[in-house]
Each structure stands twice: as C-alpha cells, then as structure tokens.
Short mmCIF file of C-alpha atoms and ligand atoms in Angstrom, two decimals:
data_model
loop_
_atom_site.label_atom_id
_atom_site.label_comp_id
_atom_site.label_asym_id
_atom_site.label_seq_id
_atom_site.Cartn_x
_atom_site.Cartn_y
_atom_site.Cartn_z
CA UNK A 1 42.00 -0.06 -44.79
CA UNK A 2 42.71 -3.37 -42.73
CA UNK A 3 40.43 -6.00 -43.94
CA UNK A 4 37.04 -6.59 -41.96
CA UNK A 5 38.39 -9.94 -40.88
CA UNK A 6 41.51 -8.18 -39.16
CA UNK A 7 39.50 -5.40 -37.84
CA UNK A 8 37.30 -8.10 -35.95
CA UNK A 9 40.73 -9.88 -34.66
CA UNK A 10 42.02 -6.67 -33.45
CA UNK A 11 38.66 -5.37 -31.84
CA UNK A 12 38.08 -9.14 -30.14
CA UNK A 13 41.77 -8.70 -28.85
CA UNK A 14 41.24 -5.04 -27.57
CA UNK A 15 38.51 -5.93 -25.46
CA UNK A 16 40.38 -8.41 -23.36
CA UNK A 17 41.62 -6.88 -19.89
CA UNK A 18 45.08 -5.51 -20.05
CA UNK A 19 44.82 -4.91 -24.03
CA UNK A 20 43.92 -1.66 -25.61
CA UNK A 21 43.88 -0.83 -29.32
CA UNK A 22 47.30 -0.12 -29.83
CA UNK A 23 48.62 -3.25 -27.93
CA UNK A 24 45.90 -5.36 -29.84
CA UNK A 25 47.33 -3.93 -33.23
CA UNK A 26 50.72 -5.03 -32.16
CA UNK A 27 49.53 -8.38 -31.25
CA UNK A 28 47.72 -8.82 -34.35
CA UNK A 29 50.58 -8.05 -36.38
CA UNK A 30 52.82 -10.42 -34.54
CA UNK A 31 50.03 -12.99 -35.19
CA UNK A 32 49.87 -12.53 -38.93
CA UNK A 33 53.71 -12.49 -39.48
CA UNK A 34 54.33 -15.28 -36.97
CA UNK A 35 51.48 -17.43 -38.37
CA UNK A 36 53.17 -20.90 -37.43
CA UNK A 37 54.70 -20.20 -33.81
CA UNK A 38 51.76 -17.51 -32.90
CA UNK A 39 48.58 -17.58 -34.80
CA UNK A 40 48.23 -21.46 -35.14
CA UNK A 41 48.84 -22.27 -31.44
CA UNK A 42 46.48 -19.62 -30.13
CA UNK A 43 43.69 -20.64 -32.72
CA UNK A 44 44.16 -24.28 -31.84
CA UNK A 45 44.42 -23.53 -27.93
CA UNK A 46 41.10 -21.47 -28.30
CA UNK A 47 39.60 -24.12 -30.26
CA UNK A 48 40.29 -26.74 -27.50
CA UNK A 49 39.14 -24.68 -24.68
CA UNK A 50 35.89 -23.57 -26.49
CA UNK A 51 34.99 -27.13 -27.24
CA UNK A 52 35.51 -28.64 -23.81
CA UNK A 53 34.94 -25.19 -21.57
CA UNK A 54 32.47 -26.04 -18.65
CA UNK A 55 31.59 -24.97 -15.35
CA UNK A 56 32.20 -27.30 -12.54
CA UNK A 57 29.13 -28.82 -11.08
CA UNK A 58 31.01 -29.26 -7.86
CA UNK A 59 32.77 -25.96 -6.98
CA UNK A 60 31.76 -23.40 -9.68
CA UNK A 61 35.37 -23.38 -11.30
CA UNK A 62 35.71 -22.95 -15.08
CA UNK A 63 37.72 -25.73 -16.65
CA UNK A 64 37.70 -28.26 -19.77
CA UNK A 65 36.46 -30.79 -17.36
CA UNK A 66 33.47 -31.36 -14.98
CA UNK A 67 34.56 -31.97 -12.40
CA UNK A 68 37.12 -29.52 -12.51
CA UNK A 69 41.13 -30.56 -12.17
CA UNK A 70 40.96 -28.92 -8.60
CA UNK A 71 37.88 -31.27 -7.72
CA UNK A 72 39.20 -34.37 -9.38
CA UNK A 73 42.66 -34.21 -7.87
CA UNK A 74 42.95 -37.35 -5.55
CA UNK A 75 45.84 -35.66 -3.35
CA UNK A 76 43.66 -32.78 -1.99
CA UNK A 77 42.17 -32.84 1.33
CA UNK A 78 38.45 -33.00 1.36
CA UNK A 79 38.21 -32.06 4.88
CA UNK A 80 39.52 -28.48 3.90
CA UNK A 81 36.91 -26.25 1.97
CA UNK A 82 37.86 -22.77 1.03
CA UNK A 83 35.15 -20.53 -0.08
CA UNK A 84 36.45 -17.78 -2.58
CA UNK A 85 34.19 -14.83 -4.40
CA UNK A 86 35.53 -15.51 -7.98
CA UNK A 87 36.91 -18.20 -10.14
CA UNK A 88 40.00 -15.67 -10.23
CA UNK A 89 40.55 -16.13 -6.46
CA UNK A 90 40.38 -20.12 -6.58
CA UNK A 91 43.02 -19.79 -9.61
CA UNK A 92 45.18 -17.00 -7.30
CA UNK A 93 45.00 -19.59 -4.38
CA UNK A 94 45.37 -22.68 -6.59
CA UNK A 95 48.47 -21.02 -8.14
CA UNK A 96 50.19 -20.09 -4.79
CA UNK A 97 50.10 -24.14 -3.97
CA UNK A 98 49.54 -22.85 -0.44
CA UNK A 99 45.84 -24.68 0.33
CA UNK A 100 45.66 -28.37 0.15
CA UNK A 101 42.06 -28.77 -0.05
CA UNK A 102 39.01 -28.14 -2.19
CA UNK A 103 37.45 -24.83 -3.11
CA UNK A 104 33.62 -23.52 -3.71
CA UNK A 105 33.18 -20.33 -5.84
CA UNK A 106 30.43 -18.14 -4.71
CA UNK A 107 30.18 -16.31 -8.04
CA UNK A 108 30.42 -12.86 -6.41
CA UNK A 109 29.69 -11.24 -3.01
CA UNK A 110 26.96 -9.78 -1.24
CA UNK A 111 26.14 -6.33 -2.44
CA UNK A 112 23.43 -3.91 -1.66
CA UNK A 113 24.91 -1.38 -3.93
CA UNK A 114 24.80 -3.75 -7.12
CA UNK A 115 21.69 -5.58 -5.67
CA UNK A 116 23.55 -8.79 -5.00
CA UNK A 117 21.67 -10.80 -2.95
CA UNK A 118 22.40 -14.38 -1.08
CA UNK A 119 20.00 -16.14 -3.74
CA UNK A 120 22.22 -14.59 -6.48
CA UNK A 121 25.28 -16.51 -5.31
CA UNK A 122 25.75 -20.17 -4.88
CA UNK A 123 25.40 -20.21 -0.97
CA UNK A 124 22.52 -22.80 -0.97
CA UNK A 125 25.22 -25.12 -2.52
CA UNK A 126 27.85 -24.44 -0.12
CA UNK A 127 25.24 -25.03 2.81
CA UNK A 128 24.27 -28.18 1.11
CA UNK A 129 28.07 -29.32 0.56
CA UNK A 130 28.74 -28.76 3.87
CA UNK A 131 25.60 -30.32 5.28
CA UNK A 132 26.76 -33.30 3.35
CA UNK A 133 29.63 -33.93 5.88
CA UNK A 134 33.15 -34.89 5.64
CA UNK A 135 34.31 -31.29 6.03
CA UNK A 136 36.28 -30.21 9.01
CA UNK A 137 37.20 -26.67 8.15
CA UNK A 138 35.59 -23.93 6.06
CA UNK A 139 37.95 -21.32 4.99
CA UNK A 140 36.03 -17.96 4.25
CA UNK A 141 38.63 -16.24 1.99
CA UNK A 142 36.67 -13.33 0.71
CA UNK A 143 38.38 -10.41 -0.23
CA UNK A 144 39.23 -7.83 2.53
CA UNK A 145 36.47 -5.28 1.16
CA UNK A 146 33.63 -4.15 2.90
CA UNK A 147 31.51 -6.35 0.69
CA UNK A 148 33.85 -9.21 0.99
CA UNK A 149 33.76 -9.04 4.70
CA UNK A 150 29.91 -8.61 4.68
CA UNK A 151 29.57 -11.71 2.69
CA UNK A 152 31.90 -13.67 5.16
CA UNK A 153 29.93 -12.72 8.09
CA UNK A 154 26.65 -13.83 6.40
CA UNK A 155 28.20 -17.17 5.58
CA UNK A 156 29.64 -17.49 9.06
CA UNK A 157 26.06 -17.21 10.19
CA UNK A 158 24.20 -19.65 7.64
CA UNK A 159 27.07 -21.92 8.65
CA UNK A 160 26.49 -21.86 12.27
CA UNK A 161 25.33 -25.47 13.68
CA UNK A 162 26.83 -27.40 11.10
CA UNK A 163 30.02 -29.24 12.70
CA UNK A 164 32.87 -27.59 11.09
CA UNK A 165 35.28 -24.85 11.94
CA UNK A 166 34.96 -21.85 10.27
CA UNK A 167 37.81 -19.52 9.71
CA UNK A 168 38.82 -16.89 7.70
CA UNK A 169 41.96 -15.47 6.18
CA UNK A 170 43.98 -13.31 8.68
CA UNK A 171 43.73 -9.82 8.22
CA UNK A 172 47.19 -9.50 6.67
CA UNK A 173 45.41 -8.62 3.50
CA UNK A 174 45.80 -5.02 2.68
CA UNK A 175 42.70 -3.18 3.26
CA UNK A 176 40.70 -2.86 0.20
CA UNK A 177 43.21 -5.71 -1.28
CA UNK A 178 41.96 -8.47 -3.64
CA UNK A 179 43.10 -11.75 -3.57
CA UNK A 180 43.90 -12.12 -7.20
CA UNK A 181 46.22 -9.20 -6.95
CA UNK A 182 48.29 -10.08 -4.10
CA UNK A 183 51.90 -11.63 -4.05
CA UNK A 184 52.33 -15.09 -2.81
CA UNK A 185 53.99 -13.79 0.51
CA UNK A 186 51.13 -12.10 1.63
CA UNK A 187 48.76 -14.89 0.65
CA UNK A 188 50.95 -17.19 2.53
CA UNK A 189 50.96 -15.30 5.57
CA UNK A 190 47.25 -14.79 5.44
CA UNK A 191 46.56 -18.33 4.94
CA UNK A 192 49.00 -19.15 7.82
CA UNK A 193 47.52 -16.85 10.31
CA UNK A 194 43.85 -17.68 9.45
CA UNK A 195 41.58 -17.56 12.56
CA UNK A 196 38.47 -18.85 13.84
CA UNK A 197 35.47 -16.59 13.09
CA UNK A 198 34.33 -15.10 16.42
CA UNK B 1 46.14 -27.16 -11.65
CA UNK B 2 44.71 -25.60 -14.57
CA UNK B 3 43.99 -28.07 -17.41
CA UNK B 4 46.50 -28.56 -20.27
CA UNK B 5 44.23 -26.75 -22.83
CA UNK B 6 43.92 -23.85 -20.55
CA UNK B 7 47.74 -23.67 -19.82
CA UNK B 8 48.22 -23.96 -23.68
CA UNK B 9 45.67 -20.60 -24.07
CA UNK B 10 47.19 -19.00 -21.20
CA UNK B 11 51.02 -19.64 -22.82
CA UNK B 12 49.71 -18.55 -26.22
CA UNK B 13 48.62 -15.17 -25.17
CA UNK B 14 51.78 -14.73 -22.72
CA UNK B 15 53.72 -14.82 -25.86
CA UNK B 16 51.89 -11.96 -27.59
CA UNK B 17 53.77 -8.66 -27.51
CA UNK B 18 52.40 -6.60 -24.95
CA UNK B 19 51.06 -9.46 -22.45
CA UNK B 20 52.72 -11.18 -19.86
CA UNK B 21 52.18 -14.44 -17.90
CA UNK B 22 49.79 -12.23 -15.54
CA UNK B 23 47.75 -10.42 -18.00
CA UNK B 24 47.47 -13.47 -20.21
CA UNK B 25 45.85 -15.37 -17.11
CA UNK B 26 43.60 -12.47 -16.55
CA UNK B 27 42.72 -12.48 -20.33
CA UNK B 28 42.12 -16.21 -20.30
CA UNK B 29 39.73 -15.85 -16.96
CA UNK B 30 37.97 -13.14 -19.12
CA UNK B 31 37.46 -15.40 -21.99
CA UNK B 32 36.24 -18.45 -20.13
CA UNK B 33 33.76 -16.18 -18.23
CA UNK B 34 32.53 -14.42 -21.12
CA UNK B 35 32.22 -17.10 -23.38
CA UNK B 36 29.50 -15.54 -25.75
CA UNK B 37 30.94 -12.20 -25.98
CA UNK B 38 34.74 -12.70 -25.55
CA UNK B 39 35.98 -16.12 -26.50
CA UNK B 40 33.39 -16.85 -29.20
CA UNK B 41 34.03 -13.55 -31.27
CA UNK B 42 38.01 -13.94 -30.88
CA UNK B 43 37.89 -17.81 -31.96
CA UNK B 44 35.75 -16.83 -35.15
CA UNK B 45 37.91 -13.71 -36.00
CA UNK B 46 41.47 -15.96 -35.74
CA UNK B 47 39.49 -18.61 -37.74
CA UNK B 48 38.56 -16.34 -40.64
CA UNK B 49 42.25 -14.54 -40.46
CA UNK B 50 43.90 -17.73 -40.45
CA UNK B 51 41.82 -18.98 -43.25
CA UNK B 52 42.46 -16.16 -45.43
CA UNK B 53 45.76 -14.97 -44.47
CA UNK B 54 48.16 -14.04 -47.35
CA UNK B 55 51.20 -11.66 -48.25
CA UNK B 56 50.04 -9.51 -50.65
CA UNK B 57 52.08 -10.33 -54.08
CA UNK B 58 52.31 -6.44 -54.89
CA UNK B 59 53.38 -4.60 -51.94
CA UNK B 60 54.15 -7.16 -49.16
CA UNK B 61 51.52 -6.18 -46.82
CA UNK B 62 49.97 -9.07 -44.81
CA UNK B 63 46.00 -9.27 -45.14
CA UNK B 64 43.02 -11.32 -45.74
CA UNK B 65 43.31 -10.94 -49.49
CA UNK B 66 45.56 -10.67 -52.31
CA UNK B 67 46.09 -8.24 -53.62
CA UNK B 68 45.70 -6.38 -50.14
CA UNK B 69 42.82 -3.87 -49.46
CA UNK B 70 45.50 -0.97 -49.81
CA UNK B 71 46.51 -2.22 -53.27
CA UNK B 72 42.89 -2.93 -54.48
CA UNK B 73 41.79 0.29 -53.05
CA UNK B 74 40.82 2.57 -56.41
CA UNK B 75 41.01 5.84 -54.73
CA UNK B 76 44.83 5.47 -54.13
CA UNK B 77 47.30 7.19 -56.31
CA UNK B 78 49.36 5.16 -58.46
CA UNK B 79 51.96 7.59 -59.01
CA UNK B 80 53.03 7.79 -55.28
CA UNK B 81 54.98 4.89 -53.78
CA UNK B 82 55.99 4.80 -50.20
CA UNK B 83 58.92 1.93 -49.22
CA UNK B 84 58.53 0.92 -45.70
CA UNK B 85 60.61 -1.41 -43.79
CA UNK B 86 57.95 -3.60 -42.08
CA UNK B 87 54.21 -4.11 -42.25
CA UNK B 88 53.55 -2.29 -39.14
CA UNK B 89 54.95 0.91 -40.92
CA UNK B 90 52.59 0.44 -43.64
CA UNK B 91 49.62 0.06 -41.27
CA UNK B 92 51.08 3.05 -39.04
CA UNK B 93 51.06 5.26 -42.39
CA UNK B 94 47.62 3.88 -43.62
CA UNK B 95 46.20 4.42 -40.19
CA UNK B 96 47.19 8.10 -40.27
CA UNK B 97 45.31 8.44 -43.51
CA UNK B 98 48.17 10.84 -44.42
CA UNK B 99 49.62 9.10 -47.34
CA UNK B 100 47.20 8.61 -50.43
CA UNK B 101 49.52 6.41 -52.44
CA UNK B 102 50.81 3.04 -52.65
CA UNK B 103 53.30 1.10 -50.56
CA UNK B 104 56.13 -1.19 -50.70
CA UNK B 105 57.40 -3.29 -47.98
CA UNK B 106 61.03 -4.19 -47.72
CA UNK B 107 60.89 -6.86 -45.18
CA UNK B 108 63.36 -5.11 -42.97
CA UNK B 109 66.39 -2.86 -43.16
CA UNK B 110 69.82 -3.46 -44.34
CA UNK B 111 72.15 -4.44 -41.33
CA UNK B 112 75.77 -5.42 -41.00
CA UNK B 113 75.14 -6.51 -37.65
CA UNK B 114 72.27 -9.01 -38.28
CA UNK B 115 73.58 -9.96 -41.62
CA UNK B 116 70.78 -8.46 -43.60
CA UNK B 117 71.92 -8.01 -47.41
CA UNK B 118 70.13 -6.21 -50.11
CA UNK B 119 69.06 -9.80 -51.26
CA UNK B 120 67.44 -10.48 -48.21
CA UNK B 121 64.99 -7.62 -48.66
CA UNK B 122 62.22 -7.15 -51.33
CA UNK B 123 64.51 -4.57 -53.18
CA UNK B 124 64.67 -6.30 -56.63
CA UNK B 125 60.98 -6.20 -56.64
CA UNK B 126 60.82 -2.59 -55.70
CA UNK B 127 63.15 -1.79 -58.67
CA UNK B 128 60.91 -3.67 -61.01
CA UNK B 129 57.91 -2.11 -59.87
CA UNK B 130 59.45 1.32 -60.48
CA UNK B 131 60.72 0.14 -63.74
CA UNK B 132 57.51 -0.76 -64.89
CA UNK B 133 56.59 2.91 -64.88
CA UNK B 134 53.65 4.87 -63.83
CA UNK B 135 55.23 6.14 -60.61
CA UNK B 136 56.05 9.64 -60.11
CA UNK B 137 57.40 9.90 -56.64
CA UNK B 138 59.12 7.41 -54.28
CA UNK B 139 59.04 7.97 -50.56
CA UNK B 140 61.55 6.40 -48.69
CA UNK B 141 59.89 6.20 -45.32
CA UNK B 142 62.62 4.27 -43.43
CA UNK B 143 63.06 4.64 -39.62
CA UNK B 144 65.18 7.23 -38.30
CA UNK B 145 67.67 4.86 -37.30
CA UNK B 146 71.45 3.97 -38.55
CA UNK B 147 70.20 1.01 -40.30
CA UNK B 148 66.82 2.85 -41.92
CA UNK B 149 68.86 5.74 -43.18
CA UNK B 150 71.51 3.22 -44.41
CA UNK B 151 68.66 1.37 -46.26
CA UNK B 152 67.26 4.66 -47.50
CA UNK B 153 70.71 5.80 -48.99
CA UNK B 154 71.27 2.51 -50.61
CA UNK B 155 67.86 2.34 -52.00
CA UNK B 156 68.18 6.14 -53.41
CA UNK B 157 71.48 4.81 -55.39
CA UNK B 158 69.58 1.67 -56.67
CA UNK B 159 66.57 3.81 -57.85
CA UNK B 160 69.27 6.65 -59.70
CA UNK B 161 68.56 6.69 -63.36
CA UNK B 162 64.88 5.78 -63.17
CA UNK B 163 62.67 8.91 -63.89
CA UNK B 164 61.05 9.36 -60.33
CA UNK B 165 61.34 11.96 -57.72
CA UNK B 166 63.02 10.07 -54.72
CA UNK B 167 61.87 11.77 -51.16
CA UNK B 168 62.30 10.84 -47.91
CA UNK B 169 60.51 11.52 -44.77
CA UNK B 170 61.48 15.02 -43.03
CA UNK B 171 63.67 14.47 -40.24
CA UNK B 172 61.26 15.53 -37.90
CA UNK B 173 61.46 12.30 -36.90
CA UNK B 174 63.07 11.98 -33.41
CA UNK B 175 66.44 10.14 -33.55
CA UNK B 176 66.15 6.67 -33.08
CA UNK B 177 62.30 6.96 -33.38
CA UNK B 178 60.45 4.02 -35.05
CA UNK B 179 57.39 4.78 -37.14
CA UNK B 180 55.04 2.45 -35.74
CA UNK B 181 55.56 4.27 -32.32
CA UNK B 182 55.02 7.99 -33.38
CA UNK B 183 52.05 10.03 -32.98
CA UNK B 184 50.00 11.06 -36.12
CA UNK B 185 51.17 14.71 -35.45
CA UNK B 186 54.85 14.02 -35.96
CA UNK B 187 54.02 11.69 -38.87
CA UNK B 188 51.96 14.38 -40.46
CA UNK B 189 54.90 16.85 -40.11
CA UNK B 190 57.49 14.40 -41.45
CA UNK B 191 55.44 13.57 -44.27
CA UNK B 192 54.59 17.29 -45.21
CA UNK B 193 58.08 18.28 -44.84
CA UNK B 194 59.46 15.44 -46.74
CA UNK B 195 62.19 16.48 -49.03
CA UNK B 196 64.35 15.16 -52.28
CA UNK B 197 66.90 12.87 -51.41
CA UNK B 198 70.11 14.89 -52.33
ZN1 ZN C 201 35.51 -28.02 -9.35
ZN1 ZN C 202 49.52 -4.91 -51.19
#
C-alpha cells in the first residue's frame, strides 16, 4: 500500500549490505519523518558523490577526485607502496592511520575457482608503477586466505628483479581473516611485524 | 582521508536507525563500487520521494501523494477507522493486510513525562472525523504501554456520545510491546480478539 516511490526507496536501501527489508523500512520511515535532518542531507550527499565519483587512475581507489585524496596527500611517503586486494582494504588501512605510504588496489585476488587470472587484476599497472622507480618497499597486504596468499606469492615472483624490498603483512592475521574486519590492534601488529618475502 | 563528500555520505547513512559507522562505511563502499545497480537507484528513489513527500491531510500518514495511498484506496471500508500512535504503526498494520478499514495517525501518545498533551496530538481532527459520520467502529490500536493505554482511555472518553463502537486491540499484545515490532501472527490475534472498550 506504500507508494511505488516509497517502495523503490525501501528496496534500494534493503539491497545495501547490513540492511534487510525490516531495517530498510525503519530507515525509510526515519527519512520520511525527519526530512530536513535525514532525507535532505542523505540526498545531497548522494548527489555530490554521484556527480564526482571516479576511480583513481593511479591507485584504483574510488573517490570524488582523480587522483584520489590518498594519492594527492603530500604528507605520504612515495617510497612505500602497499598493495591491497580491494578498495575496502585500502580504506581499512587508511582509517587505521598506520601506513604512511601509498596504495595500489588490485581489484580482487587470483582465484582458480572464480576464474580470476592475473590479467583480470591491475597487476601490469602495479609492475609499471614499481618499474617507474622511486619506490623502496612494496608491502603485499593481501588477505590471509588461500587466494590472498597465492596472489601475494605470484606478485612477489613478478616483482623479482626490481630494486625494491618486498614485504608482506606478518601472520598475526587470524587464518581466514579479511583486512576490512580486523580491529586496529591486530592491523597494527601485523604491519609492525611485516617481514621480507622469502 | 576519504573526501568530504564521501564522509558526508557515510555520516548521513550512519545516522539511519539500524546502521552504525561501520555498516555505513560498508554501505558507502558498496554504493561506490556498484554505481549503476546501487547508487543510481538509491539516488533516483530519494529524489522521487523528496519531490513528492507529503503528510496526508486526512489521516496523517506520510506518502508521496495527498490523500495517501491508504486513504485513496477504494477497496477499503470507510466505516472502520483504526487509530494509531505513529506512522510506523499504520505501516505495520497495513503490511499485515489484516485491517480492511481506514487509519488515523495521532502523531504520538499522551505522556506526562515527555509533556505531550492532548492538543499536541491530532485528537481534535480525529473527533471531527468521527463527528463527520459514516464511521461505525473506531479501533484504538495504541501500543500496549502505559502511555499507549492512557491515550486509549482518554480517546475512549473523548469519543463517548458519538454513535460508534469503540474497540481496542485485544491484550494478546505482549506487555510493553510496540506494534511495529510484532510478528503478523500476534497482530492477527490481537485484531481478531479486539473487544469493546468497557
Ligand atoms: Zn589514488
Ligand atoms: Zn491518508
């Protein structure tokens, strides 16, 4: 009996991770009842983001500018490059403020099961970045999953011969753990104890 | 390090009921990565709702039309009027498809603690609707809370003398229970066993 417009809004919200149909309905009611303080700000924020959204041509981050805010930040150390699987991993590490360098987003991980091959990830671009020089250390910050570690090993091989230290996050990561779900303490420990790839 | 636009979006989402900062961040990432299937539909739905949002001048429901979809539905029985505290209660009962009549939203409940008095609720409008005639039964569907029941008693007194049956939801409602949280089975039972106010 809700109008098609309200149904569409409920459905769009219900498809977000962490929201189901019930919480989406509550969110919609909140938006309708608190138009000025809830609906309008959300609408404006979405408009702004939608207008400016872009994928960073340097690192693969999504942001409202290209290069992204991380790549544009003059206080970051260009000699340190942290390679992550997904944008969510970049955000998790960035939130922790533990890593002072730059990032590179692969856009996934190698997976025989899902048919993800090296050419499906931004690996050539990573190699080109490293070959471009100015980088002392590449931190392979893959998830501690089988596929993440396979990807890290593959990258370590591809990076062999380049004059950079190749490190990976210490295996303080819980087995099967995904970066984006870890607390900062675990992330900090894993970063501090990062070690050269054999 | 996220852009101001993305921060604003995260904050707007984090203020929705059921979402915290963490789930808001995950939702934002989802929106950014799935622009076509997630961000665009949500933005369009919000625009539509924002453009058409109105409070129904008959019943107090919020909808994208005035009169609202419930008040405009020709299949509903004008002789039955269900009085609820909040729009969320109207939606809960409407979703259950158990009540074939019309609704009236008070906009709250009487509360000494919160200083809510009869003139703060749309009670005069309810009395006028009933006085206008054509209504056989007024169902007082207040929450089974102290304040809800106080409000129901007050309404029953105010409606005395009008040629209508005044009923209330059966006390199959769990004590302290709020309509919007109940399963349909409980709602169905409470509606079926509704009884005249003494
Ligand atoms: Zn970037
Ligand atoms: Zn209405």
